[in-house]
PDB file of C-alpha atoms in Angstrom:
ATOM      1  CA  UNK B  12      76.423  41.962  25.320  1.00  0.00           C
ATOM      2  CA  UNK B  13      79.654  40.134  25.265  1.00  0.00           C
ATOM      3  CA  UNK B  14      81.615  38.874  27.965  1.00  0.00           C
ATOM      4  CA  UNK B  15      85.165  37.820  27.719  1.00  0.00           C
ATOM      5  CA  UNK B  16      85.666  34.413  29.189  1.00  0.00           C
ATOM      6  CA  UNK B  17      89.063  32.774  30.524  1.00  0.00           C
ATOM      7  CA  UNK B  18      91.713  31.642  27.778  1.00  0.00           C
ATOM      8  CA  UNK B  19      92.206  27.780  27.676  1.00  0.00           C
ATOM      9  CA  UNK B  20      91.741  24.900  26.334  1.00  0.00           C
ATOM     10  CA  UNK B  21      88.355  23.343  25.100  1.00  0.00           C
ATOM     11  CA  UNK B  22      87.341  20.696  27.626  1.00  0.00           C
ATOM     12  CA  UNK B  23      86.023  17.624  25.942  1.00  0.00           C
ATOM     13  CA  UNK B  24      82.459  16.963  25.182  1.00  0.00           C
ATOM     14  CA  UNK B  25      81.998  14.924  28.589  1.00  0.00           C
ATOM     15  CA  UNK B  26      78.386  13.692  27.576  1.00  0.00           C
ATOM     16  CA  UNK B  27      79.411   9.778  26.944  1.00  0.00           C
ATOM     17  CA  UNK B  28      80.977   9.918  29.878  1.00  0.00           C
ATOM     18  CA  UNK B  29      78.323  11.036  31.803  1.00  0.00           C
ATOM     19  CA  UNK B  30      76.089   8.602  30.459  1.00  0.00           C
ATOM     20  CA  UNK B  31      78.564   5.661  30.878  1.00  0.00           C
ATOM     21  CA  UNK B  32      78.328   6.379  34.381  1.00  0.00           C
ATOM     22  CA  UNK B  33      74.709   6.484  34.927  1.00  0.00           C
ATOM     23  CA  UNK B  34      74.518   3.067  32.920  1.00  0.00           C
ATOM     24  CA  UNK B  35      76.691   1.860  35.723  1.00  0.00           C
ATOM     25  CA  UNK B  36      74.231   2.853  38.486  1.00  0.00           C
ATOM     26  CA  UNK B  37      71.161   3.217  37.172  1.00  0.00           C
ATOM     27  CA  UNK B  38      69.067   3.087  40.321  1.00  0.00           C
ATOM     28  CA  UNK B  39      70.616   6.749  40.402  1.00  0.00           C
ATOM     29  CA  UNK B  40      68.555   7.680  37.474  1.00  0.00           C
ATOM     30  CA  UNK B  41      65.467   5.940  38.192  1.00  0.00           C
ATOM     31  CA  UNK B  42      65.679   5.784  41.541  1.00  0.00           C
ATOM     32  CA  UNK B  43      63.856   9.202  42.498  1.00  0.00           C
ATOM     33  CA  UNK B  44      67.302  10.601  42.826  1.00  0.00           C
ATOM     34  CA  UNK B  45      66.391  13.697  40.925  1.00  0.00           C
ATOM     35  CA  UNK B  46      67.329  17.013  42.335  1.00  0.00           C
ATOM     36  CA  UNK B  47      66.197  20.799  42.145  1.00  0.00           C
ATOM     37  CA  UNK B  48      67.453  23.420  40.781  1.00  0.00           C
ATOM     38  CA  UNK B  49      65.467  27.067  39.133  1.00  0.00           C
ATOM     39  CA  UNK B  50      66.702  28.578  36.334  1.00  0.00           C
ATOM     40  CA  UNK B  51      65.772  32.035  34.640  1.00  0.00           C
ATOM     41  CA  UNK B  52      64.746  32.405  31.501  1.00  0.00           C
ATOM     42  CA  UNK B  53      65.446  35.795  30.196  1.00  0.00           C
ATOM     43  CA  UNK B  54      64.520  38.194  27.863  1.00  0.00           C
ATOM     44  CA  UNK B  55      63.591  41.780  26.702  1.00  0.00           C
ATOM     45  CA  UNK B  56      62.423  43.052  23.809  1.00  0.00           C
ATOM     46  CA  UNK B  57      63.632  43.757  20.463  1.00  0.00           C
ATOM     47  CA  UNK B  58      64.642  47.350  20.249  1.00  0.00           C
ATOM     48  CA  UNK B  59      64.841  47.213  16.630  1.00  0.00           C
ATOM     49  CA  UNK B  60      61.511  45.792  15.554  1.00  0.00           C
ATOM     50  CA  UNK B  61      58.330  43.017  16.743  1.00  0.00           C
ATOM     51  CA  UNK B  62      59.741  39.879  18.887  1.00  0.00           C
ATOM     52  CA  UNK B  63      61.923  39.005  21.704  1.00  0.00           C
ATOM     53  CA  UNK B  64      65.504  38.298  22.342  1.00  0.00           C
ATOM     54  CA  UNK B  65      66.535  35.366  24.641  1.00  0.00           C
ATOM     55  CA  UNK B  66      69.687  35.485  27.062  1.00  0.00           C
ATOM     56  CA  UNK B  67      72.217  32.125  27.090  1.00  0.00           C
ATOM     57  CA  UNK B  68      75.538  31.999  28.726  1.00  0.00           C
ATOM     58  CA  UNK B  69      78.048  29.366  28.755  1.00  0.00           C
ATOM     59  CA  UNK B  70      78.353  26.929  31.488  1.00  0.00           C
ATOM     60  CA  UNK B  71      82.103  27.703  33.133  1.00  0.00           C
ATOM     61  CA  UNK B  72      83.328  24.473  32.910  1.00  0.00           C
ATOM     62  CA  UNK B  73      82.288  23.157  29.669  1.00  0.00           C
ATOM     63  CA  UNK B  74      81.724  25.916  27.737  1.00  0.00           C
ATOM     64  CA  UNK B  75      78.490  24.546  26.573  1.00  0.00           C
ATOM     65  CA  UNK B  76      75.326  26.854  26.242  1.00  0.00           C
ATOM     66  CA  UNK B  77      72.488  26.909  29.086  1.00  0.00           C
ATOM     67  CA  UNK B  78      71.017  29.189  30.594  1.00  0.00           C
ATOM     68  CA  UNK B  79      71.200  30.404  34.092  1.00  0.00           C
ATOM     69  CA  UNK B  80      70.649  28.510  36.677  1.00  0.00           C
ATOM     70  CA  UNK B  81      71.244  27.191  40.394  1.00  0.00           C
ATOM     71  CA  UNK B  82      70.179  25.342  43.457  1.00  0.00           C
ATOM     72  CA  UNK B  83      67.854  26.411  45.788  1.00  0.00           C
ATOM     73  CA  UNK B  84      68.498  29.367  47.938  1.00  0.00           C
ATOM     74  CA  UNK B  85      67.926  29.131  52.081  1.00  0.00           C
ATOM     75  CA  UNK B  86      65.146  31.451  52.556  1.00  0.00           C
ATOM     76  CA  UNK B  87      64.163  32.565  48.862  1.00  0.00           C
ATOM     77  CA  UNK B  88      61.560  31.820  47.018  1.00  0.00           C
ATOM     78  CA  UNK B  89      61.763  29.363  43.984  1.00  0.00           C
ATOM     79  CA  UNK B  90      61.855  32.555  41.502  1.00  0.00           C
ATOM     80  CA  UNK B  91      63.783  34.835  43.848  1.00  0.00           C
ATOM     81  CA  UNK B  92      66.695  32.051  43.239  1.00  0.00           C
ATOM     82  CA  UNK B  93      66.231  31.571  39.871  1.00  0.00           C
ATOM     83  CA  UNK B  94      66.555  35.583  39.775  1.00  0.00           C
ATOM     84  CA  UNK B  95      69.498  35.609  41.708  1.00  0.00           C
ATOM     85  CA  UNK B  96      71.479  33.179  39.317  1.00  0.00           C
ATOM     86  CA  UNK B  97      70.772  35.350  36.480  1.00  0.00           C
ATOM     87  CA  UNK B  98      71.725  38.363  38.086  1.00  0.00           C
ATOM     88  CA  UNK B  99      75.122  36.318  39.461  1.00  0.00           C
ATOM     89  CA  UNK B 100      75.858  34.578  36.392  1.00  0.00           C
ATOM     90  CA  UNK B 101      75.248  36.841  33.999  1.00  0.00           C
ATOM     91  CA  UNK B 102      74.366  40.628  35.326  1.00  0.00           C
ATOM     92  CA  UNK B 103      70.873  41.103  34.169  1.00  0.00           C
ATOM     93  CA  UNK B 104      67.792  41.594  36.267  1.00  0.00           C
ATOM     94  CA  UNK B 105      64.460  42.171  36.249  1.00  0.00           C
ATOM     95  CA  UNK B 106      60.824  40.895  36.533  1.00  0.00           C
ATOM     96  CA  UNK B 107      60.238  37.855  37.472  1.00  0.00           C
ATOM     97  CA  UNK B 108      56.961  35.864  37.156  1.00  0.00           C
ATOM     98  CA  UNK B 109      55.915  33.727  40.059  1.00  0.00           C
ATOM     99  CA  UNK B 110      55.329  30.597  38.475  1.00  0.00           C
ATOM    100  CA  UNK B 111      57.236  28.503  36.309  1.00  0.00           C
ATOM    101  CA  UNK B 112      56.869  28.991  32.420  1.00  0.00           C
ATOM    102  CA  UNK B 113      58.383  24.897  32.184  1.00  0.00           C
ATOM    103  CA  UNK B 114      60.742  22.784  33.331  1.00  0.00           C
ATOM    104  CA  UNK B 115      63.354  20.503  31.627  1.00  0.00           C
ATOM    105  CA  UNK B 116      65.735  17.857  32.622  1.00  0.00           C
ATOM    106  CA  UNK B 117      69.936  17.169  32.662  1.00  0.00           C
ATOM    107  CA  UNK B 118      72.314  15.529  34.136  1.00  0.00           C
ATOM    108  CA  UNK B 119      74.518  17.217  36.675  1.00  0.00           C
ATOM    109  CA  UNK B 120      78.566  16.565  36.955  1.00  0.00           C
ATOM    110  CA  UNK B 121      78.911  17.289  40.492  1.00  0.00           C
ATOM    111  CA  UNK B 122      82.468  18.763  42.255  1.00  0.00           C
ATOM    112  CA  UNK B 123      82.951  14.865  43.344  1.00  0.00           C
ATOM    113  CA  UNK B 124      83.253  13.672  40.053  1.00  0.00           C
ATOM    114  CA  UNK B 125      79.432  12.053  40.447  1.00  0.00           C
ATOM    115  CA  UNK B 126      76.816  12.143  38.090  1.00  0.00           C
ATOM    116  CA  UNK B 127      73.218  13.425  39.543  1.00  0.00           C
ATOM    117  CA  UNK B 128      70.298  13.802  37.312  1.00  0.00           C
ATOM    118  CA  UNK B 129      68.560  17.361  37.673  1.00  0.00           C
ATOM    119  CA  UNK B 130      65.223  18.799  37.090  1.00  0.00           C
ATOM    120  CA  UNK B 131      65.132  22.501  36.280  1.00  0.00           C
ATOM    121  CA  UNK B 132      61.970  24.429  37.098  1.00  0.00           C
ATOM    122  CA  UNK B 133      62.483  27.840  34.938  1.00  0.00           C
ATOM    123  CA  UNK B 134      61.091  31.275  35.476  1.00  0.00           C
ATOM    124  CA  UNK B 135      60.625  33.871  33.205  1.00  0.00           C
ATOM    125  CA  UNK B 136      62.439  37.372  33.864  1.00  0.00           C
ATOM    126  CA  UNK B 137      61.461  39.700  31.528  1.00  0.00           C
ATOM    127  CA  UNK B 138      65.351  42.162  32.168  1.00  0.00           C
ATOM    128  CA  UNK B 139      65.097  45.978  32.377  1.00  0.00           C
ATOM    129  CA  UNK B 140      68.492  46.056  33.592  1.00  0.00           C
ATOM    130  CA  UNK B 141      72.046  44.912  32.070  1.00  0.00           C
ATOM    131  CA  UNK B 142      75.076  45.312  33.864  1.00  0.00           C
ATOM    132  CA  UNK B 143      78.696  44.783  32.796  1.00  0.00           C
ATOM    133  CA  UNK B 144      79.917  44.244  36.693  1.00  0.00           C
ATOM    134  CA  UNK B 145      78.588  40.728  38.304  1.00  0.00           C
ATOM    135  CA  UNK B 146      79.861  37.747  40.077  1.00  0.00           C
ATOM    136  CA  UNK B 147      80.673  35.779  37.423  1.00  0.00           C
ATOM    137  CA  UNK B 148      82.074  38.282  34.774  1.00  0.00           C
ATOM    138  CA  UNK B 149      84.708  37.079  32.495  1.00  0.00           C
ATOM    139  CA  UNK B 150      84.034  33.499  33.622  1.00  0.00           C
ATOM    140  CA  UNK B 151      81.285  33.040  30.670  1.00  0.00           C
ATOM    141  CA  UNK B 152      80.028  34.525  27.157  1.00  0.00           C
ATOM    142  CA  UNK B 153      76.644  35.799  27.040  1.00  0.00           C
ATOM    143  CA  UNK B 154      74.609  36.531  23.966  1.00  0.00           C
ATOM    144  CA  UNK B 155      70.845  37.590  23.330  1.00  0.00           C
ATOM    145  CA  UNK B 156      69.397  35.637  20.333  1.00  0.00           C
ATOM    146  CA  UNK B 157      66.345  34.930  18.824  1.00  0.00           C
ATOM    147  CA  UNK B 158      64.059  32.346  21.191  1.00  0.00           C
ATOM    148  CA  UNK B 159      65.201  29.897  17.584  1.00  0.00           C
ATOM    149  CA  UNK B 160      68.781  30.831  17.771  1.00  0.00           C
ATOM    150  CA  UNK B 161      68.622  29.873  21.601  1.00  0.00           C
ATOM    151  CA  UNK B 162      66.890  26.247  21.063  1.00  0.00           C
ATOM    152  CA  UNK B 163      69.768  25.849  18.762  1.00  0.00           C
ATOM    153  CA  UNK B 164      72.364  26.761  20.865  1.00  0.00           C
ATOM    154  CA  UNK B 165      71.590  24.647  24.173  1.00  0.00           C
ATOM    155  CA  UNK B 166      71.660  20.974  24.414  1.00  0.00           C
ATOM    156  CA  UNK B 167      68.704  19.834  26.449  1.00  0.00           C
ATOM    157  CA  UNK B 168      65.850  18.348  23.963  1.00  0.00           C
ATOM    158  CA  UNK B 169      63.234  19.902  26.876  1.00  0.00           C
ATOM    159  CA  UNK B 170      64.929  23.266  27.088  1.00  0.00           C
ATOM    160  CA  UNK B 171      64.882  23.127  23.215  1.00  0.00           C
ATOM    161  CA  UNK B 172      61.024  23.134  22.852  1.00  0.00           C
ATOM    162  CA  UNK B 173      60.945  25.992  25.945  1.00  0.00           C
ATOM    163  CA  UNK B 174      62.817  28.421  24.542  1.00  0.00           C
ATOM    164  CA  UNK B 175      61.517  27.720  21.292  1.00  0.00           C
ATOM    165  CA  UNK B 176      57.434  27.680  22.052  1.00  0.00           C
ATOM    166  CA  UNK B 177      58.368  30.570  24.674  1.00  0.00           C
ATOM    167  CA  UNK B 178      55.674  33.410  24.671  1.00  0.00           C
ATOM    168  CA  UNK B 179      56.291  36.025  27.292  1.00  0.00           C
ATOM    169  CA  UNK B 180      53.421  36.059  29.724  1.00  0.00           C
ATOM    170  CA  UNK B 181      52.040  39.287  30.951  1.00  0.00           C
ATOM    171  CA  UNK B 182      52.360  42.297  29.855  1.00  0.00           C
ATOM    172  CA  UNK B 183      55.747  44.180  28.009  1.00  0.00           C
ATOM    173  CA  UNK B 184      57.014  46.724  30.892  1.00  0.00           C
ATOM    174  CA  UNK B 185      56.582  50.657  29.187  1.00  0.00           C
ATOM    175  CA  UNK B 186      60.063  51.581  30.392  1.00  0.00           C
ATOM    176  CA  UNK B 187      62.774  49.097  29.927  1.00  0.00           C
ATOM    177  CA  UNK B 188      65.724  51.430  30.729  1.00  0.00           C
TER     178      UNK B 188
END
């Protein structure tokens, strides 16, 4: 599934950037400054033969591929957020395990300008339900891939080696309507 995304122009890879400013202040980095957020790592099963397909979505501002994810929610669990993104961001839902499958870390561009170094716990959602009507429809592209395809894609090294070591845990859900 496809999702049509605002016209404009590319916005500039803003990495160096980034980085430049942390080398500026780097008791930000190593300082303990790190701050949480869950993502949701999503993904159903191939209709069309053995394996798995893996959900990314483009980040709004940068266009970059992640997948979803968000700061903590008041009164939700860590996976009931990370659930909550994906069904905000990009329309799917479905089962979510308990407990995080990994974790990987990024840095943050916050509203302010700021850099802030994140750590991502991420949940596994295994999605029995796709919808084309969400919060944040139109704002990004989506795309299921292959768990390779998806390590490709993003640019975290650590999110690289999740999605591409990912092995859904549990068992695959009989009716995935």
């Amino acid at each position: 599934m496809k999702s049509t995304k605002k016209t404009g122009k590319p916005r500039p890879d803003k990495s160096q950037t980034l980085l430049r400013q942390l080398a500026t202040v780097p008791d930000r980095l190593f300082g303990g400054a790190f701050r949480q957020q869950y993502g949701a790592l999503c993904f159903r099963y191939r209709k069309d033969g053995p394996g798995i397909e893996i959900l990314v979505i483009t980040s709004r501002e940068s266009g970059r591929w992640v997948i979803p994810k968000g700061w903590p929610m008041k009164g939700k669990k860590p996976f009931e957020a990370a659930a909550t993104e994906a069904w905000e961001e990009a329309g799917v839902s479905g089962a979510a395990k308990k407990k995080p499958v990994g974790r990987y870390t990024y840095l943050k561009e916050l509203d302010d300008g700021h850099v802030a170094p994140c750590i991502v716990d991420v949940f596994q959602i295994e999605v029995t339900q796709v919808r084309t009507d969400f919060k944040e429809q139109g704002q990004r592209l989506l795309d299921w891939v292959s768990p390779d395809e998806a390590a490709r894609r993003v640019r975290e090294i650590e999110l690289k080696s999740l999605l591409v070591d990912f092995k859904p845990a549990g068992r695959k859900k009989r009716d995935r309507g």
